[in-house]
Amino acid sequence: MNADIWSLSAIAVVAAVTFLLGYVGSRKANTTPDFLVARRAIPATRNAAAISGEYLSAASFLGVAGLVLKDGVDALWYPIGFTAGYLALLLFVAAPLRRSGAYTLPDFAEARLGSANVRHFSTFFVVCIGVLYLVPQLQSAGLTLTTITGLPAWFGGLVVTVIVVVNVLGGGMRAITLVQAFQYWGKLFAIAAPTFVLFVVFLASPDRGTQPISDDGVVKFPKAETVTIAEQVVKVRVDEPLTLKVRGQIDGRDANGAVFWGRGLYELSPGTTLEFTAGSPVPVIEGSPTSNFDWTRPQTGGISELIRTYSLIFATFLGTMGLPHVLVRFYTNPDGKAARRTALHVLYLLGLFYIFPTVLGVLSRLFLPQLLVNGKTDAAVLMLPETMLPNLGGQIVGAIVAAGAFAAFLSTSSGLVVSVAGVVSTDILPGKVRDFRWATVFTGAVAIGLALLLPRSDASLTVAMSFALAASTFCPLLVLGIWWRGLTWVGAVCGLVVGGGMVIAAQVVSVVSSYTGRWAPAFITQPALITVPVAFIVMIVVSKATRRRVPADVSQILLRLHAPDPLGFIQDRSIARFGTAEEKARLAEEKRRGAGRTR
Amino acid sequence: MSRHDAGKPEQPAREAWLGEQGSRPRRRRVVLADSTKKSGKALRTIIELEEQTSVGEKLVRDLIRQQLKSAFGLAFAVLIGMCLLPITFYLVPSIGDLEILGIPVPWLVLGLAPFPILYGVGWVFRRQAERHERDFVNMVDR
């Protein structure tokens, strides 16, 4: 119970600071540019911290360590890809996108291609990606609160939604910039400090936590352990025979009492309780290596593992540049040069962070083998402190980790809600501040509804899917739009529909397969390797076929995107719609003068 | 409000953003954002850029090609470097047995090494891109 109090107070502190900073940041926020792009006045270093704070979601804070625990060295491709994505963003997108002066991604698409159609399709995919990304955040928030306090899962998601929506209602982008920048440093501390403490504990422990393993490298339980299977059916693979006590259902048949398991696959129904004795081998959830031998070595899963790795590299390397909540943060920089510097800062901030989840994942392999049975590896980071340090110290360290995880949900969800609400309010509603507020409430409601309805899977995997979607839709649109004169709106729309449609179809198939026995091959569960090139090819081919529709002003636009900032071509979009009174007056004046001169 | 109404006001906004150059070219005075610099001839070059005379067009095309070349070169280097790793691990599994200071080499190669390398590549690109832009401004400003 003490642990609960520590963790709950740490979470309360994070929530309070979030509110406070949000309040400070939003005192002066009253115009649409404030709400959408924080008046474009955020310096590079602070924006970089805010971007990193927003980007390090539940998938990074909890998911990476969980995947390392489960899949070992191959899981390290997630942090690499998550970071490398910013390099691609820096190389191809950052500066020109900022110079476009657009407010949102659909706004950019329309400005570049001169068609309202492409805008509608972009809006659809922004909302898709945003929601697909938001749902695992809220679900992980539920998991976190359940793990540390035992409160029901829906409660955590609801708390996060309410805090985020209230904060965003207050000041939009201006409010969350400060919050997210603070939360990056908070999260770095919340993962670095526990890692140092636990690593010292590990080094100081008498047997160095050496794990009992069998001759084949199968992990054994260091002490007796009881595992309960939660909501979903779980398949476990047994590589070494064992005896255990079961209460519940195995392979659909009732079981109660001692059971012998030989090598093979076993299906466990929700609610089944398994009691293992100390020293019995650990059954491992299907799809992950069962022995430490395979776990420490890369690429032991054969060809399909290889394809999955390549697909993951593709999706994360190219997907980051298509994430609407990340891109919208680059619009808050004052100019293109600052946007480029921001992306560079982000590279080292992320690299600094990702060292720590890896260490925690390795430690949890030693101390938390029971998570391999029920597959709830996302909880590893939260459970590790108290397992390794069963005293007050462990409770405090655990509270720090819980607070960090909570900060992760808050900052990522805030960013997603702002970007989706920004798009909904400007593209579907008239785009006033009041519309932005309605869109915020609407987005929050949809997200929490879906989070409660949909089944939970690993945060990193769902997030990887939204990366695949972003990489197959906005990545080709942005790269071709920024660098190639020949892109037409017809080509862009075809590419968006084909690329996005294929990923969504693959997602549906893999959800179905996860319910009916995981039969989907690797290129469906990780589709990016195929869908990204297809989207590029479709966009290029269709654009070539519809060459007549290349906008007449394409050279003008490319000049604006690429001309160095000091030449002064940069100009914000939509001043006529959203600008302050003086901006509108200046625009009208320029128009009048321009007209006067031609006469 | 119907979708038609929502679509219509877009057009003037886009024209305003394009500085009215989109539909028909017309002469227009352009003021440097950086007003501290003296800009006599520069102004003419900038007008040429804006109005897309053949000179201006050529200048912009060259700039874009330069930037794209840096970006593509670095991106391909990184992507090929990343893509070689899994296939190497797959074909030469004995790499997994190597250890440095008790840590298996693949863990070091994947867990630590990529981050400084990615930052380094980003740093090189930022320098190149800013140099291209500086050269471009100098050329216009001469």
CSV table of N, CA and C in Angstrom, one decimal, chain A residues 87-193:
chain,number,residue,atom,x,y,z
A,87,LEU,N,16.7,11.8,-38.5
A,87,LEU,CA,17.7,12.1,-39.5
A,87,LEU,C,17.1,12.3,-40.8
A,88,ALA,N,16.2,11.4,-41.2
A,88,ALA,CA,15.5,11.5,-42.5
A,88,ALA,C,14.7,12.8,-42.5
A,89,LEU,N,14.1,13.1,-41.4
A,89,LEU,CA,13.3,14.3,-41.4
A,89,LEU,C,14.1,15.6,-41.6
A,90,LEU,N,15.3,15.5,-40.9
A,90,LEU,CA,16.3,16.6,-41.0
A,90,LEU,C,16.7,16.8,-42.5
A,91,LEU,N,17.1,15.6,-43.1
A,91,LEU,CA,17.6,15.7,-44.4
A,91,LEU,C,16.6,16.1,-45.5
A,92,PHE,N,15.4,15.7,-45.4
A,92,PHE,CA,14.5,15.9,-46.5
A,92,PHE,C,13.4,16.9,-46.3
A,93,VAL,N,13.0,17.1,-45.0
A,93,VAL,CA,11.7,17.8,-44.8
A,93,VAL,C,11.8,19.1,-44.0
A,94,ALA,N,12.7,19.1,-42.9
A,94,ALA,CA,12.5,20.1,-41.8
A,94,ALA,C,12.5,21.5,-42.4
A,95,ALA,N,13.6,22.0,-43.0
A,95,ALA,CA,13.6,23.4,-43.4
A,95,ALA,C,12.6,23.7,-44.4
A,96,PRO,N,12.5,23.0,-45.6
A,96,PRO,CA,11.4,23.4,-46.6
A,96,PRO,C,10.0,23.4,-46.0
A,97,LEU,N,9.7,22.4,-45.2
A,97,LEU,CA,8.4,22.4,-44.6
A,97,LEU,C,8.1,23.6,-43.8
A,98,ARG,N,9.0,24.0,-43.0
A,98,ARG,CA,8.8,25.2,-42.2
A,98,ARG,C,8.6,26.4,-43.1
A,99,ARG,N,9.4,26.5,-44.1
A,99,ARG,CA,9.4,27.7,-45.0
A,99,ARG,C,8.1,27.7,-45.8
A,100,SER,N,7.4,26.6,-45.9
A,100,SER,CA,6.1,26.6,-46.6
A,100,SER,C,5.1,27.5,-45.9
A,101,GLY,N,5.3,27.7,-44.6
A,101,GLY,CA,4.5,28.6,-43.9
A,101,GLY,C,3.1,28.0,-43.6
A,102,ALA,N,2.9,26.7,-43.9
A,102,ALA,CA,1.6,26.1,-43.7
A,102,ALA,C,1.3,25.9,-42.2
A,103,TYR,N,0.1,25.7,-41.9
A,103,TYR,CA,-0.3,25.5,-40.5
A,103,TYR,C,-0.4,24.0,-40.1
A,104,THR,N,-0.8,23.2,-41.1
A,104,THR,CA,-1.0,21.8,-40.8
A,104,THR,C,-0.5,21.0,-42.0
A,105,LEU,N,-0.5,19.7,-42.0
A,105,LEU,CA,-0.1,18.9,-43.1
A,105,LEU,C,-1.0,19.1,-44.3
A,106,PRO,N,-2.3,18.9,-44.1
A,106,PRO,CA,-3.2,19.1,-45.2
A,106,PRO,C,-3.1,20.5,-45.8
A,107,ASP,N,-2.8,21.5,-45.0
A,107,ASP,CA,-2.6,22.8,-45.5
A,107,ASP,C,-1.4,22.9,-46.5
A,108,PHE,N,-0.3,22.2,-46.1
A,108,PHE,CA,0.8,22.1,-46.9
A,108,PHE,C,0.5,21.4,-48.2
A,109,ALA,N,-0.2,20.3,-48.2
A,109,ALA,CA,-0.5,19.6,-49.4
A,109,ALA,C,-1.3,20.4,-50.3
A,110,GLU,N,-2.3,21.2,-49.8
A,110,GLU,CA,-3.1,22.0,-50.7
A,110,GLU,C,-2.3,23.1,-51.3
A,111,ALA,N,-1.5,23.7,-50.4
A,111,ALA,CA,-0.7,24.9,-50.9
A,111,ALA,C,0.2,24.4,-52.1
A,112,ARG,N,0.8,23.2,-51.9
A,112,ARG,CA,1.8,22.8,-52.9
A,112,ARG,C,1.1,22.3,-54.2
A,113,LEU,N,0.0,21.7,-54.0
A,113,LEU,CA,-0.6,21.1,-55.2
A,113,LEU,C,-1.8,21.8,-55.8
A,114,GLY,N,-2.3,22.8,-55.0
A,114,GLY,CA,-3.4,23.6,-55.5
A,114,GLY,C,-4.7,22.9,-55.7
A,115,SER,N,-5.0,21.9,-54.8
A,115,SER,CA,-6.3,21.2,-55.0
A,115,SER,C,-6.8,20.9,-53.6
A,116,ALA,N,-8.1,21.2,-53.5
A,116,ALA,CA,-8.8,20.9,-52.2
A,116,ALA,C,-9.0,19.4,-52.0
A,117,ASN,N,-9.0,18.6,-53.1
A,117,ASN,CA,-9.2,17.2,-52.9
A,117,ASN,C,-8.0,16.6,-52.1
A,118,VAL,N,-6.8,16.9,-52.5
A,118,VAL,CA,-5.7,16.3,-51.8
A,118,VAL,C,-5.7,16.7,-50.3
A,119,ARG,N,-6.3,17.9,-50.0
A,119,ARG,CA,-6.4,18.3,-48.7
A,119,ARG,C,-7.3,17.4,-47.9
A,120,HIS,N,-8.5,17.0,-48.5
A,120,HIS,CA,-9.4,16.2,-47.8
A,120,HIS,C,-8.8,14.8,-47.5
A,121,PHE,N,-8.1,14.2,-48.4
A,121,PHE,CA,-7.5,12.9,-48.2
A,121,PHE,C,-6.4,13.0,-47.1
A,122,SER,N,-5.6,14.1,-47.2
A,122,SER,CA,-4.6,14.3,-46.1
A,122,SER,C,-5.2,14.4,-44.8
A,123,THR,N,-6.3,15.1,-44.7
A,123,THR,CA,-7.0,15.3,-43.4
A,123,THR,C,-7.4,13.9,-42.9
A,124,PHE,N,-8.0,13.1,-43.7
A,124,PHE,CA,-8.4,11.7,-43.3
A,124,PHE,C,-7.2,11.0,-42.7
A,125,PHE,N,-6.1,11.0,-43.4
A,125,PHE,CA,-5.0,10.2,-42.9
A,125,PHE,C,-4.3,10.8,-41.7
A,126,VAL,N,-4.3,12.1,-41.6
A,126,VAL,CA,-3.8,12.7,-40.3
A,126,VAL,C,-4.7,12.2,-39.1
A,127,VAL,N,-6.0,12.2,-39.3
A,127,VAL,CA,-6.8,11.8,-38.2
A,127,VAL,C,-6.6,10.3,-37.9
A,128,CYS,N,-6.4,9.5,-39.0
A,128,CYS,CA,-6.1,8.0,-38.8
A,128,CYS,C,-4.9,7.8,-38.0
A,129,ILE,N,-3.8,8.5,-38.5
A,129,ILE,CA,-2.5,8.2,-37.8
A,129,ILE,C,-2.6,8.7,-36.4
A,130,GLY,N,-3.2,9.9,-36.2
A,130,GLY,CA,-3.3,10.5,-34.8
A,130,GLY,C,-4.0,9.5,-33.9
A,131,VAL,N,-5.1,9.0,-34.3
A,131,VAL,CA,-5.9,8.2,-33.5
A,131,VAL,C,-5.2,6.8,-33.2
A,132,LEU,N,-4.6,6.3,-34.3
A,132,LEU,CA,-3.9,5.0,-34.2
A,132,LEU,C,-2.7,5.1,-33.2
A,133,TYR,N,-2.2,6.3,-33.0
A,133,TYR,CA,-1.1,6.6,-32.2
A,133,TYR,C,-1.6,6.9,-30.7
A,134,LEU,N,-2.7,7.5,-30.7
A,134,LEU,CA,-3.3,8.0,-29.4
A,134,LEU,C,-3.8,6.8,-28.6
A,135,VAL,N,-4.4,5.8,-29.3
A,135,VAL,CA,-5.1,4.7,-28.6
A,135,VAL,C,-4.1,3.9,-27.7
A,136,PRO,N,-2.9,3.5,-28.2
A,136,PRO,CA,-2.0,2.8,-27.3
A,136,PRO,C,-1.5,3.6,-26.1
A,137,GLN,N,-1.4,4.9,-26.3
A,137,GLN,CA,-1.0,5.8,-25.2
A,137,GLN,C,-2.0,5.6,-24.1
A,138,LEU,N,-3.3,5.8,-24.4
A,138,LEU,CA,-4.3,5.7,-23.4
A,138,LEU,C,-4.4,4.3,-22.8
A,139,GLN,N,-4.2,3.3,-23.6
A,139,GLN,CA,-4.3,1.9,-23.1
A,139,GLN,C,-3.1,1.7,-22.1
A,140,SER,N,-1.9,2.2,-22.5
A,140,SER,CA,-0.8,2.0,-21.6
A,140,SER,C,-0.9,2.8,-20.3
A,141,ALA,N,-1.6,3.9,-20.4
A,141,ALA,CA,-1.9,4.6,-19.2
A,141,ALA,C,-2.7,3.8,-18.2
A,142,GLY,N,-3.7,3.1,-18.8
A,142,GLY,CA,-4.5,2.2,-18.0
A,142,GLY,C,-3.7,1.1,-17.4
A,143,LEU,N,-2.8,0.5,-18.2
A,143,LEU,CA,-1.9,-0.6,-17.7
A,143,LEU,C,-1.0,-0.1,-16.6
A,144,THR,N,-0.5,1.1,-16.7
A,144,THR,CA,0.4,1.7,-15.7
A,144,THR,C,-0.3,1.8,-14.3
A,145,LEU,N,-1.5,2.4,-14.4
A,145,LEU,CA,-2.2,2.6,-13.1
A,145,LEU,C,-2.6,1.2,-12.5
A,146,THR,N,-3.0,0.3,-13.4
A,146,THR,CA,-3.4,-1.0,-12.9
A,146,THR,C,-2.2,-1.7,-12.3
A,147,THR,N,-1.0,-1.6,-12.9
A,147,THR,CA,0.2,-2.3,-12.4
A,147,THR,C,0.6,-1.7,-11.0
A,148,ILE,N,0.5,-0.4,-10.9
A,148,ILE,CA,1.1,0.1,-9.6
A,148,ILE,C,0.0,0.3,-8.6
A,149,THR,N,-1.2,0.4,-8.9
A,149,THR,CA,-2.2,0.7,-7.9
A,149,THR,C,-3.4,-0.3,-7.9
A,150,GLY,N,-3.5,-1.1,-8.9
A,150,GLY,CA,-4.6,-2.0,-9.0
A,150,GLY,C,-6.0,-1.4,-9.3
A,151,LEU,N,-6.0,-0.1,-9.7
A,151,LEU,CA,-7.2,0.5,-10.1
A,151,LEU,C,-7.6,-0.1,-11.5
A,152,PRO,N,-8.9,0.0,-11.8
A,152,PRO,CA,-9.3,-0.6,-13.1
A,152,PRO,C,-8.6,0.1,-14.3
A,153,ALA,N,-8.5,-0.6,-15.4
A,153,ALA,CA,-7.7,-0.1,-16.5
A,153,ALA,C,-8.3,1.1,-17.2
A,154,TRP,N,-9.6,1.2,-17.2
A,154,TRP,CA,-10.2,2.4,-17.9
A,154,TRP,C,-9.9,3.7,-17.2
A,155,PHE,N,-9.7,3.6,-15.9
A,155,PHE,CA,-9.5,4.8,-15.1
A,155,PHE,C,-8.3,5.6,-15.6
A,156,GLY,N,-7.1,4.9,-15.8
A,156,GLY,CA,-5.9,5.6,-16.2
A,156,GLY,C,-6.1,6.3,-17.5
A,157,GLY,N,-6.7,5.6,-18.5
A,157,GLY,CA,-6.9,6.3,-19.8
A,157,GLY,C,-7.7,7.5,-19.6
A,158,LEU,N,-8.8,7.4,-18.8
A,158,LEU,CA,-9.7,8.5,-18.6
A,158,LEU,C,-9.0,9.7,-18.0
A,159,VAL,N,-8.2,9.4,-16.9
A,159,VAL,CA,-7.4,10.5,-16.3
A,159,VAL,C,-6.6,11.3,-17.2
A,160,VAL,N,-5.8,10.5,-18.1
A,160,VAL,CA,-4.9,11.1,-19.0
A,160,VAL,C,-5.7,12.0,-20.0
A,161,THR,N,-6.8,11.4,-20.5
A,161,THR,CA,-7.6,12.1,-21.5
A,161,THR,C,-8.1,13.5,-20.9
A,162,VAL,N,-8.6,13.4,-19.7
A,162,VAL,CA,-9.2,14.6,-19.1
A,162,VAL,C,-8.1,15.7,-18.9
A,163,ILE,N,-6.9,15.3,-18.3
A,163,ILE,CA,-5.8,16.2,-18.1
A,163,ILE,C,-5.4,16.9,-19.4
A,164,VAL,N,-5.2,16.0,-20.5
A,164,VAL,CA,-4.8,16.5,-21.7
A,164,VAL,C,-5.8,17.5,-22.3
A,165,VAL,N,-7.0,17.1,-22.4
A,165,VAL,CA,-8.1,17.9,-23.0
A,165,VAL,C,-8.2,19.3,-22.3
A,166,VAL,N,-8.2,19.2,-21.0
A,166,VAL,CA,-8.3,20.5,-20.2
A,166,VAL,C,-7.1,21.4,-20.6
A,167,ASN,N,-5.9,20.8,-20.6
A,167,ASN,CA,-4.7,21.6,-20.8
A,167,ASN,C,-4.8,22.2,-22.2
A,168,VAL,N,-5.1,21.4,-23.2
A,168,VAL,CA,-5.1,21.9,-24.6
A,168,VAL,C,-6.2,22.9,-24.8
A,169,LEU,N,-7.4,22.7,-24.1
A,169,LEU,CA,-8.5,23.7,-24.2
A,169,LEU,C,-7.9,25.1,-23.8
A,170,GLY,N,-7.1,25.1,-22.8
A,170,GLY,CA,-6.6,26.3,-22.2
A,170,GLY,C,-5.8,27.1,-23.2
A,171,GLY,N,-4.8,26.4,-23.8
A,171,GLY,CA,-3.9,27.3,-24.6
A,171,GLY,C,-3.3,26.6,-25.8
A,172,GLY,N,-3.8,25.5,-26.3
A,172,GLY,CA,-3.3,24.8,-27.5
A,172,GLY,C,-1.8,24.6,-27.5
A,173,MET,N,-1.2,24.9,-28.6
A,173,MET,CA,0.2,24.7,-28.8
A,173,MET,C,1.0,25.5,-27.9
A,174,ARG,N,0.6,26.7,-27.6
A,174,ARG,CA,1.4,27.5,-26.7
A,174,ARG,C,1.5,26.9,-25.3
A,175,ALA,N,0.4,26.3,-24.9
A,175,ALA,CA,0.4,25.7,-23.5
A,175,ALA,C,1.3,24.5,-23.5
A,176,ILE,N,1.2,23.6,-24.5
A,176,ILE,CA,1.9,22.3,-24.4
A,176,ILE,C,3.3,22.4,-24.7
A,177,THR,N,3.8,23.5,-25.4
A,177,THR,CA,5.2,23.5,-25.7
A,177,THR,C,6.1,23.5,-24.4
A,178,LEU,N,5.7,24.3,-23.5
A,178,LEU,CA,6.5,24.4,-22.2
A,178,LEU,C,6.3,23.1,-21.5
A,179,VAL,N,5.1,22.5,-21.5
A,179,VAL,CA,4.8,21.3,-20.8
A,179,VAL,C,5.7,20.1,-21.4
A,180,GLN,N,5.8,20.1,-22.7
A,180,GLN,CA,6.5,19.0,-23.3
A,180,GLN,C,8.0,19.1,-23.1
A,181,ALA,N,8.5,20.4,-23.2
A,181,ALA,CA,9.9,20.6,-23.0
A,181,ALA,C,10.3,20.1,-21.6
A,182,PHE,N,9.5,20.5,-20.6
A,182,PHE,CA,9.7,20.1,-19.2
A,182,PHE,C,9.7,18.6,-19.1
A,183,GLN,N,8.7,18.0,-19.8
A,183,GLN,CA,8.5,16.5,-19.6
A,183,GLN,C,9.6,15.7,-20.3
A,184,TYR,N,10.3,16.3,-21.3
A,184,TYR,CA,11.5,15.6,-21.8
A,184,TYR,C,12.5,15.4,-20.7
A,185,TRP,N,12.9,16.5,-20.0
A,185,TRP,CA,13.9,16.4,-19.0
A,185,TRP,C,13.4,15.5,-17.8
A,186,GLY,N,12.1,15.7,-17.5
A,186,GLY,CA,11.5,14.8,-16.5
A,186,GLY,C,11.6,13.3,-16.8
A,187,LYS,N,11.3,13.0,-18.0
A,187,LYS,CA,11.4,11.6,-18.4
A,187,LYS,C,12.8,11.1,-18.5
A,188,LEU,N,13.7,11.9,-18.9
A,188,LEU,CA,15.1,11.5,-18.9
A,188,LEU,C,15.6,11.2,-17.5
A,189,PHE,N,15.2,12.0,-16.6
A,189,PHE,CA,15.6,11.8,-15.2
A,189,PHE,C,14.9,10.5,-14.7
A,190,ALA,N,13.6,10.4,-15.0
A,190,ALA,CA,12.8,9.3,-14.5
A,190,ALA,C,13.3,7.9,-15.1
A,191,ILE,N,14.0,7.9,-16.2
A,191,ILE,CA,14.6,6.6,-16.6
A,191,ILE,C,16.0,6.5,-16.3
A,192,ALA,N,16.8,7.6,-16.3
A,192,ALA,CA,18.2,7.5,-16.1
A,192,ALA,C,18.5,7.2,-14.6
A,193,ALA,N,17.9,7.9,-13.7
A,193,ALA,CA,18.2,7.7,-12.2
A,193,ALA,C,17.8,6.2,-11.8
